[in-house]
Tab-separated table of C-alpha atoms and ligand atoms in Angstrom:
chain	number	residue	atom	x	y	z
A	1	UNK	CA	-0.483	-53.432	-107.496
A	2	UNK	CA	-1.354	-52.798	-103.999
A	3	UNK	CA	-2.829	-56.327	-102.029
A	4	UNK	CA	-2.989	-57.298	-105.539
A	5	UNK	CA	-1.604	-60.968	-104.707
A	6	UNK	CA	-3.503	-61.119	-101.277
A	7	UNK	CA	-6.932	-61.768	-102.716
A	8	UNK	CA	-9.696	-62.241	-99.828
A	9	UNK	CA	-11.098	-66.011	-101.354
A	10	UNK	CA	-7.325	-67.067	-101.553
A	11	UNK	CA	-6.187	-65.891	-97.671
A	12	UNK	CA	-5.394	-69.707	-96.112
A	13	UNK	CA	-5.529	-71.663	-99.016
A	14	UNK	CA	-1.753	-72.550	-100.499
A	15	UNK	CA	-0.817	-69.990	-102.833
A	16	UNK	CA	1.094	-70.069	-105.767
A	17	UNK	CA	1.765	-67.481	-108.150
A	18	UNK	CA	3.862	-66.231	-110.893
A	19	UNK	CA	7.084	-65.200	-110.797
A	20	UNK	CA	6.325	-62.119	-112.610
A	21	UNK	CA	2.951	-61.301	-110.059
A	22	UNK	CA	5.398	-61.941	-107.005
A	23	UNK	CA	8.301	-59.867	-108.953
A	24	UNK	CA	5.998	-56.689	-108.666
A	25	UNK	CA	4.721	-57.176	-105.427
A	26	UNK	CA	8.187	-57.423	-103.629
A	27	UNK	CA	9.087	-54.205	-105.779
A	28	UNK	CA	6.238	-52.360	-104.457
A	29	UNK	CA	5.975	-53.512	-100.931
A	30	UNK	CA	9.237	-54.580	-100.118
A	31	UNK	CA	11.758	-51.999	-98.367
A	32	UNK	CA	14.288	-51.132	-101.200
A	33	UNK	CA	17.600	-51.725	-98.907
A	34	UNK	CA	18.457	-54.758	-101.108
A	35	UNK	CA	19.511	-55.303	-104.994
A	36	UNK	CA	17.557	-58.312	-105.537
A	37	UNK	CA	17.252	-59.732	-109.218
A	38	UNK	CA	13.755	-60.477	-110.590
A	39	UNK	CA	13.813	-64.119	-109.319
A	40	UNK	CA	11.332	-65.648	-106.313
A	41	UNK	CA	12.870	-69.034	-104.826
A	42	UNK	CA	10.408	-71.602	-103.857
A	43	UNK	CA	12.351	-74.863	-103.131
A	44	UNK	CA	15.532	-76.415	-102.502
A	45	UNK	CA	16.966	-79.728	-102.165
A	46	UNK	CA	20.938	-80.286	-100.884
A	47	UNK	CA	22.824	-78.015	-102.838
A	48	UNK	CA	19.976	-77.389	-105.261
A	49	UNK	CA	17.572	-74.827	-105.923
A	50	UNK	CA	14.558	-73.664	-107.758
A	51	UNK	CA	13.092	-70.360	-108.497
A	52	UNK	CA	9.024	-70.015	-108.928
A	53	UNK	CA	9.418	-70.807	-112.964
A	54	UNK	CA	10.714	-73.962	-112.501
A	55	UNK	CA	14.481	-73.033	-113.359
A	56	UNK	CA	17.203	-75.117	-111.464
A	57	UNK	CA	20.020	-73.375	-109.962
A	58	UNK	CA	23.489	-74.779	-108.311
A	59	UNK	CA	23.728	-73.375	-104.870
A	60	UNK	CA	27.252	-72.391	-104.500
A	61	UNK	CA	26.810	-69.631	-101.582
A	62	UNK	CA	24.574	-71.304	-98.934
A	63	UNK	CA	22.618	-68.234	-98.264
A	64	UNK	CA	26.233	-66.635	-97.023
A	65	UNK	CA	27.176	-69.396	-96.144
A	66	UNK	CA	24.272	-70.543	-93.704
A	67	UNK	CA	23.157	-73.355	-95.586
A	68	UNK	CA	25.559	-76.142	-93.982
A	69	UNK	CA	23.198	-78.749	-94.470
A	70	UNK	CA	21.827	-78.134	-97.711
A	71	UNK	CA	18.173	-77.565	-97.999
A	72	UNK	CA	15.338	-79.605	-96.683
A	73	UNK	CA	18.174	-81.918	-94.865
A	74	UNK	CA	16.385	-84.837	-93.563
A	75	UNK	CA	17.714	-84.225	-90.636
A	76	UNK	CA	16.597	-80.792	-89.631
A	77	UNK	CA	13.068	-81.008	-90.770
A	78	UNK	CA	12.730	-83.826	-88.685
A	79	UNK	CA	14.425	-82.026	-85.712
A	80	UNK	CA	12.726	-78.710	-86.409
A	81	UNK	CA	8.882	-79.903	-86.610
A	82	UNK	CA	9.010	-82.294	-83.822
A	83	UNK	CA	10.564	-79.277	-81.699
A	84	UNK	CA	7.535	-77.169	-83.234
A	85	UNK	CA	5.357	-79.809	-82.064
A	86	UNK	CA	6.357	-79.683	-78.730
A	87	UNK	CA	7.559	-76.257	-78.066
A	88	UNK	CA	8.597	-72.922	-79.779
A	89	UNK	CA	9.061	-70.746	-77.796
A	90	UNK	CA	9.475	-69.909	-73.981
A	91	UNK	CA	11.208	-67.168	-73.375
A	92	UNK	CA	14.475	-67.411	-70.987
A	93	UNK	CA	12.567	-66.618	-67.614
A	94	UNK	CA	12.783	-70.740	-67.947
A	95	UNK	CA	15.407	-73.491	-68.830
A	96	UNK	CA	14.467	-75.695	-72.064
A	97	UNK	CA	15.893	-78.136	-72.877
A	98	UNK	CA	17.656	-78.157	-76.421
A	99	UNK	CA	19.168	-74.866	-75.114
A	100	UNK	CA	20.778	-77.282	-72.177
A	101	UNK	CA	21.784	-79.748	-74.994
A	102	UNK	CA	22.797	-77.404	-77.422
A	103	UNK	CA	25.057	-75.397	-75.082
A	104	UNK	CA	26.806	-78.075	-73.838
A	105	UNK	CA	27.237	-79.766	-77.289
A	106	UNK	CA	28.676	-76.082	-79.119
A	107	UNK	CA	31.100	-75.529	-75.375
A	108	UNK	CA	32.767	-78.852	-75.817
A	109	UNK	CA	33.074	-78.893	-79.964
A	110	UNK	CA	34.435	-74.938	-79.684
A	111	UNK	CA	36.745	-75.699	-75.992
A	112	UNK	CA	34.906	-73.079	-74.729
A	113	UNK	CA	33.107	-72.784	-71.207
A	114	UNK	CA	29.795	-70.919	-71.300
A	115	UNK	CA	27.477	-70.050	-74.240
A	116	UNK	CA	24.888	-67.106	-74.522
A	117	UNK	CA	22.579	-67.028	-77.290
A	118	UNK	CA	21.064	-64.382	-79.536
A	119	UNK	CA	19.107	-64.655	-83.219
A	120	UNK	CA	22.424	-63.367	-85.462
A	121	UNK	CA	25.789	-62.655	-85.821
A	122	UNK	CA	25.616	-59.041	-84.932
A	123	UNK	CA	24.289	-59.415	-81.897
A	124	UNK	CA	26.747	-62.059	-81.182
A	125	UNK	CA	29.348	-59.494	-81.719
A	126	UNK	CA	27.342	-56.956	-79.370
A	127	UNK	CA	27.294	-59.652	-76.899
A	128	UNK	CA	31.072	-59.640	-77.235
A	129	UNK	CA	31.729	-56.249	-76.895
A	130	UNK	CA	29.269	-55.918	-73.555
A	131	UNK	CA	31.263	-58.268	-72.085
A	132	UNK	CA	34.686	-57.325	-72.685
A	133	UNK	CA	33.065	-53.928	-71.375
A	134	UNK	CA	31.034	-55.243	-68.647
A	135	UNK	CA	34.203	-57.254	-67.613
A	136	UNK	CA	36.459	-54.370	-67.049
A	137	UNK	CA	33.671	-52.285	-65.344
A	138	UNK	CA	33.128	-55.212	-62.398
A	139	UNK	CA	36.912	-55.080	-62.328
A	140	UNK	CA	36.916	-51.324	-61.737
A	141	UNK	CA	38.661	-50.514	-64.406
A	142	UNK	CA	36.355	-48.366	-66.086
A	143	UNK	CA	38.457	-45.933	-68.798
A	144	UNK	CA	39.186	-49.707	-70.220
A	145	UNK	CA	36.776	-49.608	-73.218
A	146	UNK	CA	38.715	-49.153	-76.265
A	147	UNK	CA	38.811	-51.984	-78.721
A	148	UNK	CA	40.790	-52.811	-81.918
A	149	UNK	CA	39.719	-53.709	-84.331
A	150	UNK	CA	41.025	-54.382	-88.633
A	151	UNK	CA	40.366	-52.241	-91.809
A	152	UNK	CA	38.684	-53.877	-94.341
A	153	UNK	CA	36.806	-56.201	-91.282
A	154	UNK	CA	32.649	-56.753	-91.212
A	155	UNK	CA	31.164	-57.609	-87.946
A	156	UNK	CA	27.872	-56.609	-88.214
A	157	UNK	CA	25.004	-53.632	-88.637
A	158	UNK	CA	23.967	-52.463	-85.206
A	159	UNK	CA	25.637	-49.578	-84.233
A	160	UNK	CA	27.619	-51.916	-81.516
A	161	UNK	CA	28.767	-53.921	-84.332
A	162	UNK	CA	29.039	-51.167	-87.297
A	163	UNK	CA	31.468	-49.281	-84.973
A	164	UNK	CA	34.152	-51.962	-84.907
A	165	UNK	CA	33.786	-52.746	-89.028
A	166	UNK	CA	36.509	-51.049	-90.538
A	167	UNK	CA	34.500	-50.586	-94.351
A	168	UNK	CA	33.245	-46.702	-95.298
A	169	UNK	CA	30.688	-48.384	-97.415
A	170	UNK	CA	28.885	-49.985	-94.324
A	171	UNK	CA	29.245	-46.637	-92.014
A	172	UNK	CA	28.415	-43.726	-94.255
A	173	UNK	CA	25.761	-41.896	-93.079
A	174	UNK	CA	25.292	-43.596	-89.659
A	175	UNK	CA	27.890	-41.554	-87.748
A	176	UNK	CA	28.934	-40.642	-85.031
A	177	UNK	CA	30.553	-43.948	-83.688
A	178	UNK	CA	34.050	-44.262	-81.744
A	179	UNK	CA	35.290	-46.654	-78.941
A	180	UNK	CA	37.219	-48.498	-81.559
A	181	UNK	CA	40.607	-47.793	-83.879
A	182	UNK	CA	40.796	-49.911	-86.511
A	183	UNK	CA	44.869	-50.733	-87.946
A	184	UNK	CA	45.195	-52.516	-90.940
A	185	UNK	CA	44.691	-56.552	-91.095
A	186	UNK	CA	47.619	-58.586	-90.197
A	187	UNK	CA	50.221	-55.354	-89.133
A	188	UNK	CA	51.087	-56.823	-86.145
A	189	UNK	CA	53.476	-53.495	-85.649
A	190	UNK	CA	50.224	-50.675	-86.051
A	191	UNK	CA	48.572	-53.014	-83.643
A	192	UNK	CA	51.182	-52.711	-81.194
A	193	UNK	CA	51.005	-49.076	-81.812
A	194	UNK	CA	47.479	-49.266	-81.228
A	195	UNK	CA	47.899	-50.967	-77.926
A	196	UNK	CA	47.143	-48.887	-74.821
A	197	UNK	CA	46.194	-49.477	-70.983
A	198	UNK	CA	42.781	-48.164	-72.328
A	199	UNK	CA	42.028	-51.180	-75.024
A	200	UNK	CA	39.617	-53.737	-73.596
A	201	UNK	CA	39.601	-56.056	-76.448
A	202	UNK	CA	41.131	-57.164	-80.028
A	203	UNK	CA	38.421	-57.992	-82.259
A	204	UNK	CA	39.411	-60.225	-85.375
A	205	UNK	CA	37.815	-62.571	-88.009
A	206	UNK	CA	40.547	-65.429	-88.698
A	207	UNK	CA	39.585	-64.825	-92.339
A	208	UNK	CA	38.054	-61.107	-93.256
A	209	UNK	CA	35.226	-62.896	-95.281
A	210	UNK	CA	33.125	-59.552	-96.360
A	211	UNK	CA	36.324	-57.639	-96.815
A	212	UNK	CA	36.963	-60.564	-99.936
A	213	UNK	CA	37.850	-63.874	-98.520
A	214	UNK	CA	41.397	-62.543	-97.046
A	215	UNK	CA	43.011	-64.978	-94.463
A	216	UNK	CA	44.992	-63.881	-91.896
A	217	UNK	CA	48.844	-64.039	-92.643
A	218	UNK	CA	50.323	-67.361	-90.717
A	219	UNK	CA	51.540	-66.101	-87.133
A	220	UNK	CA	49.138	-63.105	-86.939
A	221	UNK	CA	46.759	-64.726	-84.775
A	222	UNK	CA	49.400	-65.781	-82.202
A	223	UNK	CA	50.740	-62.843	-81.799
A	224	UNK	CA	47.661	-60.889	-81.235
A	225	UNK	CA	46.674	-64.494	-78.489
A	226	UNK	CA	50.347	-63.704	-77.427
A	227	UNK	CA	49.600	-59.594	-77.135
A	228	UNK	CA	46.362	-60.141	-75.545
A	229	UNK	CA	47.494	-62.099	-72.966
A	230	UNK	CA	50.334	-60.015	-71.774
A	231	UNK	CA	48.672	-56.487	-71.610
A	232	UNK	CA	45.171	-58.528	-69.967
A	233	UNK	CA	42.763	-57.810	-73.048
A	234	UNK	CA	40.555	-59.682	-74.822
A	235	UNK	CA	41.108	-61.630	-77.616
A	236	UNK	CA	37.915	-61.765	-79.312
A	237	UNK	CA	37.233	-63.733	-82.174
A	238	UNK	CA	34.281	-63.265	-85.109
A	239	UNK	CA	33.766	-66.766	-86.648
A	240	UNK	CA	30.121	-65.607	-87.765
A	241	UNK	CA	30.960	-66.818	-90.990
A	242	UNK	CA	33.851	-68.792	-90.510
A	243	UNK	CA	32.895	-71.054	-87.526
A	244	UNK	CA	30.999	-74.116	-87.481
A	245	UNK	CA	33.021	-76.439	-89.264
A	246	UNK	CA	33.170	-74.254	-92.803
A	247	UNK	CA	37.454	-74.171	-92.576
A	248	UNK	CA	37.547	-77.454	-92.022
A	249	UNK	CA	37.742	-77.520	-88.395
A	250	UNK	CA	34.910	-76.223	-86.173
A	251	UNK	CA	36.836	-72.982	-85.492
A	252	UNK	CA	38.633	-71.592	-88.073
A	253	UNK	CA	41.431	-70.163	-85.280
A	254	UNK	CA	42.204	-73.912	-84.800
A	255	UNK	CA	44.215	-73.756	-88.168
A	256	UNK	CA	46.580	-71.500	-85.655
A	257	UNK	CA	46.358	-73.585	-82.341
A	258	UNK	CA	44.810	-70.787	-80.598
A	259	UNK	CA	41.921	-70.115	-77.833
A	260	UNK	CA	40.315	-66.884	-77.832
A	261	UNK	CA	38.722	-65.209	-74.963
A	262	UNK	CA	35.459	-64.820	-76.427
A	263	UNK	CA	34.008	-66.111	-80.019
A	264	UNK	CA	31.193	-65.195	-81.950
A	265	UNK	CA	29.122	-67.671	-83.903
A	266	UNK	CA	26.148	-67.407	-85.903
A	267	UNK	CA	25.246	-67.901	-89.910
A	268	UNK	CA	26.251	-71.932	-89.970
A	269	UNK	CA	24.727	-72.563	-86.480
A	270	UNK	CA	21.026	-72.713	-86.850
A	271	UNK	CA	21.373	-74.211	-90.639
A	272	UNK	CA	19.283	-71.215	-91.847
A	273	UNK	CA	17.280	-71.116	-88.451
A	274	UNK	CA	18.048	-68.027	-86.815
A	275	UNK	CA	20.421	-68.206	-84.252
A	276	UNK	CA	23.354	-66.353	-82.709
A	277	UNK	CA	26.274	-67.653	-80.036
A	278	UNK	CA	28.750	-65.771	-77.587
A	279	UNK	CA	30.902	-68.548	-76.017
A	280	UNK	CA	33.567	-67.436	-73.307
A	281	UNK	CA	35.966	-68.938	-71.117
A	282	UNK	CA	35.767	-69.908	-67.605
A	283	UNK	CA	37.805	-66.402	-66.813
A	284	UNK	CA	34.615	-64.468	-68.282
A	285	UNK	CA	31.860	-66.111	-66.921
A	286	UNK	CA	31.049	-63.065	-64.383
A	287	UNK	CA	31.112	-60.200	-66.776
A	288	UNK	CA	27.570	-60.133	-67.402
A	289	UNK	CA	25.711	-61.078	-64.082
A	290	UNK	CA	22.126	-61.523	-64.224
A	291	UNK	CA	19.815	-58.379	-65.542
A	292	UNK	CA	22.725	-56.709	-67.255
A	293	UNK	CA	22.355	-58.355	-71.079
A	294	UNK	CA	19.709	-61.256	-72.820
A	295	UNK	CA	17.134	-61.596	-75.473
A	296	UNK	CA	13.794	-61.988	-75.765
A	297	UNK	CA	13.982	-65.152	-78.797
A	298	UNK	CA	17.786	-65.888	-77.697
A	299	UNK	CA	18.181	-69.727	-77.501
A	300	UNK	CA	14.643	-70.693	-77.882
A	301	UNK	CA	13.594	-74.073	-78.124
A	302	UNK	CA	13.372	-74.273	-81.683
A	303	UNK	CA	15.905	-72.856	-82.826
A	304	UNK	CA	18.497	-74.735	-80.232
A	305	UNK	CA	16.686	-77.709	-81.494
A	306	UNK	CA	18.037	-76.837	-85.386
A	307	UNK	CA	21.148	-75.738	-83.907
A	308	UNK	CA	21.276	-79.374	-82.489
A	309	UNK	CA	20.682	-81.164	-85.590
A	310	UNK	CA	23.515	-78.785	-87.345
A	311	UNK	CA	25.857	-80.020	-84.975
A	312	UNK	CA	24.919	-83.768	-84.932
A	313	UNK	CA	24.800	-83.998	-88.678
A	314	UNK	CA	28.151	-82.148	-88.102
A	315	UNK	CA	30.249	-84.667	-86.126
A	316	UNK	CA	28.533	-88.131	-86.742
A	317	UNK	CA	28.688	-87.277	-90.713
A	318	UNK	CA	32.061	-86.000	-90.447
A	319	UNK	CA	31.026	-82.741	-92.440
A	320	UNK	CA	34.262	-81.142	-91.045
A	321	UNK	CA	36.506	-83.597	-92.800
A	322	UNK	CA	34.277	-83.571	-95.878
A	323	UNK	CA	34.396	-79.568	-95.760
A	324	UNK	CA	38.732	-79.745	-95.758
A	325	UNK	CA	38.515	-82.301	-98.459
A	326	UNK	CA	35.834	-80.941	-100.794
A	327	UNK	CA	37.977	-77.416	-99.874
A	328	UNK	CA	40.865	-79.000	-101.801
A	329	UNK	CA	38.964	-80.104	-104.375
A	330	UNK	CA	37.158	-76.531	-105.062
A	331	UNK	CA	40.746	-75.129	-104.565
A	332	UNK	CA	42.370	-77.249	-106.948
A	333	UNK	CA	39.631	-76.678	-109.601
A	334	UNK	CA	39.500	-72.668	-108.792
A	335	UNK	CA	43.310	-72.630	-109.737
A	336	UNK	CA	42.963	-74.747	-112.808
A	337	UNK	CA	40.499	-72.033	-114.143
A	338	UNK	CA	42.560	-69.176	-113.042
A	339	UNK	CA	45.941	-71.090	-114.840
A	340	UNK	CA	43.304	-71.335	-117.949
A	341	UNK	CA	42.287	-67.515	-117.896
A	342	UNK	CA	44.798	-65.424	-116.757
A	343	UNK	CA	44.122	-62.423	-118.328
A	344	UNK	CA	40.324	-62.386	-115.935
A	345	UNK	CA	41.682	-64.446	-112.522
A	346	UNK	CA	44.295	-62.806	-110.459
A	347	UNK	CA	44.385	-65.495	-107.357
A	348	UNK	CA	42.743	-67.953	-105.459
A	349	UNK	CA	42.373	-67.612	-101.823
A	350	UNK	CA	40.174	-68.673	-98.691
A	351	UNK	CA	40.142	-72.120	-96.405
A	352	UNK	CA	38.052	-74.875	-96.571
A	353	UNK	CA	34.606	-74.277	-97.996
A	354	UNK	CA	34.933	-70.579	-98.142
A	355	UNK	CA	37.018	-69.785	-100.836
A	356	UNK	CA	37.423	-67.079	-103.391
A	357	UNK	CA	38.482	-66.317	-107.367
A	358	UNK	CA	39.788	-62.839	-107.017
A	359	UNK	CA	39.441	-61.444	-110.572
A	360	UNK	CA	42.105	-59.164	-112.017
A	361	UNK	CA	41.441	-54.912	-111.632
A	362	UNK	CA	38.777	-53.428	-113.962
A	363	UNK	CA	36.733	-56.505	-113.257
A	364	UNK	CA	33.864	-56.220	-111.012
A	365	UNK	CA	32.650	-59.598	-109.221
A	366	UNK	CA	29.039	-58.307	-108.862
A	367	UNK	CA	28.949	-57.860	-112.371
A	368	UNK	CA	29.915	-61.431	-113.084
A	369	UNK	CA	26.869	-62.634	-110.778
A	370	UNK	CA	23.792	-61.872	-112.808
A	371	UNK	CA	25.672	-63.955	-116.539
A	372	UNK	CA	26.253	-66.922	-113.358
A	373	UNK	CA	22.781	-67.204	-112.438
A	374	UNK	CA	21.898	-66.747	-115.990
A	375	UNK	CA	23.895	-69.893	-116.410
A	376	UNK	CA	21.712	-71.524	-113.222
A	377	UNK	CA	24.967	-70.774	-110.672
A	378	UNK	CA	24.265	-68.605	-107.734
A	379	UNK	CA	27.263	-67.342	-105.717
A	380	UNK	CA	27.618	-63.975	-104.163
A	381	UNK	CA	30.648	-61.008	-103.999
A	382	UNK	CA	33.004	-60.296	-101.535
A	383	UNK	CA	34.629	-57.280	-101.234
A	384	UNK	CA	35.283	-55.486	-105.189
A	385	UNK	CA	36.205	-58.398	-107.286
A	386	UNK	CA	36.303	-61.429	-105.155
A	387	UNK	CA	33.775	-63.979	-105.758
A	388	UNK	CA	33.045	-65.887	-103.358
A	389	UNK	CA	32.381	-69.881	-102.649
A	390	UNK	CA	30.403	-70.981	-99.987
A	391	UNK	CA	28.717	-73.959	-100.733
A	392	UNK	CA	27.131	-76.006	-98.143
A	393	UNK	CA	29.092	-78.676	-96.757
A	394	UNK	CA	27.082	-81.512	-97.878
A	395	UNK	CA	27.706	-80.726	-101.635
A	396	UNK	CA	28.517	-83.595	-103.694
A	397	UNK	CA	31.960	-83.231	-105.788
A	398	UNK	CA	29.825	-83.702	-108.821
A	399	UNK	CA	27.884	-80.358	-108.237
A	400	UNK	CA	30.427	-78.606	-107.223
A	401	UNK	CA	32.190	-80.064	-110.927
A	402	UNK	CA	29.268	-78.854	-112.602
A	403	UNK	CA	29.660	-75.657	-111.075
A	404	UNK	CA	33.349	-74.881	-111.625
A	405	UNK	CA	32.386	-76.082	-115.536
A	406	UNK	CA	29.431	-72.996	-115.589
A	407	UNK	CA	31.861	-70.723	-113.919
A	408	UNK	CA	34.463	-71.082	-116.198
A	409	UNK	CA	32.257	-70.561	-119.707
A	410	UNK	CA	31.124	-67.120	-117.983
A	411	UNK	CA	34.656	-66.276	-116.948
A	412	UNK	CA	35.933	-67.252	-119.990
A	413	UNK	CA	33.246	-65.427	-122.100
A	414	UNK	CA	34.296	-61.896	-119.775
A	415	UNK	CA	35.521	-59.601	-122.616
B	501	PLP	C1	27.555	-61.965	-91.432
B	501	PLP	C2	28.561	-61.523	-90.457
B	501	PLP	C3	28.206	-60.781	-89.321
B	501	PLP	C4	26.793	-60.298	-89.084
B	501	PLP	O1	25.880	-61.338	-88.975
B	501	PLP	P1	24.302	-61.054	-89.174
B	501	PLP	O2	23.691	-62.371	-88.837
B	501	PLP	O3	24.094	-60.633	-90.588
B	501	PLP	O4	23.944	-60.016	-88.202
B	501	PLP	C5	29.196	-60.469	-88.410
B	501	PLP	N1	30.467	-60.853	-88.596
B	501	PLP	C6	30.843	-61.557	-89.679
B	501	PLP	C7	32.261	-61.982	-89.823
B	501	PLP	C8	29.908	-61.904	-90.647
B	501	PLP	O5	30.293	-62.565	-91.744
């Protein structure tokens, strides 16, 4: 199979080939670190997607919830190949200016002050954790390093990042890692115990999304503001999946009327272009002087320029509002399925746009994906046995009617 698609007379014309040719080229070439099905996607359109045979598939995950536009939104093609036209790339030795536009834009729709940017969400989250670092250092507190951080939590794959997730699955093998003690998710009394004049910062996501679509009990998040504020750490916030409008408001911690120190942003914000965001107060804005943190692609014109078009398509088409409304809808329709089947749905749970059907034990929700896509749904797991909803925000409640209606002949057909 080796090169055998990459025939020399067809290098720079516009290929297109089987399914099945592509199928064993990606299994032969392709690193092995993922469990993809035998499927090759070649076009989308809103909430819509094809694979390279022509089948149709509803796209009820968003590519992890990424996909906040839909595909091929008007919008950012436009925004994305005039920016390509212009500029790509410059590096940040210079200003440009959709980075300008961008960060002022994402500080005023998040009420934060300053905005770095990086290319994902786990460098976001290393951006975090330099600063809360880098901030207690310039202070001359320098034993201050410790963070907390929740079991069952994702923030990322770098070691940085790996470090504070609290799942075995995503750590095996890549030890040793420390700096961080992880308490269980929403015991505000083991993170009191955890507390120490050694703890620099109090990483949370507002709802574990990895861990299974879990929000954070009502209250939890003040207190840990409330906790923060008193010993002088920093409240750190990853909204990698959860920010950018998904909950229903841009920040998903804006459900509890707080302001963290630091948030991370990332999947949503580029609408599938990569891009990564560290906003911090005013308070923070010296942690990381010149020299001592940045990125080579980090904010680059293009990809600020997506960013951009996310955000305008976010506010002037009230995709916010649409995202709370649409989330009742899908909630509504989730627990009408779950009243109907009982014996496979244990609960419905999640905010907004990002919901999941948590089915009952002995039920696997990767198991239930491969019979969905079979009947042209695609949606991803979350933890064991949620599965998860993360449609993009522009769906149409007609899709998302046709989805629920697929989803509940394949739960309904689980023995
Ligand atoms: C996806 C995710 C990350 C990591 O983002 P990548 O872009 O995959 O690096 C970090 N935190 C949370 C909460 C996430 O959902």
């Amino acid at each position: 199979m080796q090169g055998a698609l990459l025939k020399p007379k067809k290098l720079g014309l516009a290929m297109s080939h089987t399914q099945e040719a592509l199928v064993q080229s990606a299994q032969a070439h392709l690193y092995q670190n993922y469990r993809q099905p035998p499927l090759v996607f070649v076009r989308g359109d809103g909430a819509e997607l094809w694979d390279a045979s022509g089948k149709r598939y509803l796209d009820l995950f968003a590519g992890i919830a990424v996909s906040t536009l839909g595909h091929a939104h008007p919008r950012l093609v436009r925004a994305i190949a005039e920016q390509a036209g212009k500029l790509i790339h410059l590096s940040n030795y210079f200003y440009n200016e959709p980075n300008i536009l961008l960060a002022e834009k994402l500080c005023a729709l998040a009420r934060m002050d300053r905005a770095f940017f990086c290319n994902s969400g786990t460098e976001a989250i290393e951006a975090c954790l330099k600063l809360a670092r880098r901030h207690f250092f310039a202070a001359g507190e320098v034993k201050r390093h410790r963070v907390i951080a929740f079991e069952n939590s994702f923030h990322g794959r770098t070691l940085g990042a790996l470090a504070a997730t609290g799942q075995a699955k995503y750590r095996e093998g890549f030890g040793p890692m420390g700096g961080v003690s992880h308490v269980p998710y929403g015991d505000m009394a083991r993170v009191r115990e955890a507390m120490g004049d050694d703890v620099a910062a109090i990483l949370v996501e507002p709802i574990q999304g990895e861990g299974g679509v879990l929000p954070a009990p009502p209250g939890f998040l003040k207190e840990l503001r409330a906790l923060t504020t008193q010993t002088g750490s920093l409240l750190i916030l990853d909204e990698v999946q959860t920010g950018v409008g998904r909950s229903g408001r841009f920040l998903a911690c804006e459900h509890e009327d707080i302001r963290p120190d630091v948030v991370a942003l990332a999947k949503a914000l580029g609408g599938g272009v990569p891009i990564g965001a560290m906003l911090c107060t005013k308070a923070f804005e010296g942690a990381l002087p010149a020299g001592t943190h940045g990125s080579t692609f980090g904010g680059n014109p293009l990809a600020s320029a997506a960013a951009l078009a996310v955000l305008d398509a976010l506010t002037e088409d009230k995709l916010m509002e649409r995202a709370a409304v649409l989330g009742q809808h899908l909630t509504q329709g989730l627990r009408a399925i779950a009243e109907r089947h009982p014996k496979q749905v244990e609960q419905v749970r999640g905010r907004g746009l990002l919901q999941a059907m948590v089915l009952r034990e002995g039920y696997e929700a990767r198991q239930v994906l491969g019979p969905l896509k079979d009947v042209g749904v695609l949606l991803t797991a979350a933890g064991d046995r949620a599965l998860r909803f993360s449609p993009p925000l522009v769906i149409s409640e007609a899709l998302l009617d046709e989805g629920m209606g697929k989803i509940e002949q394949v739960i309904g057909a689980l023995a």
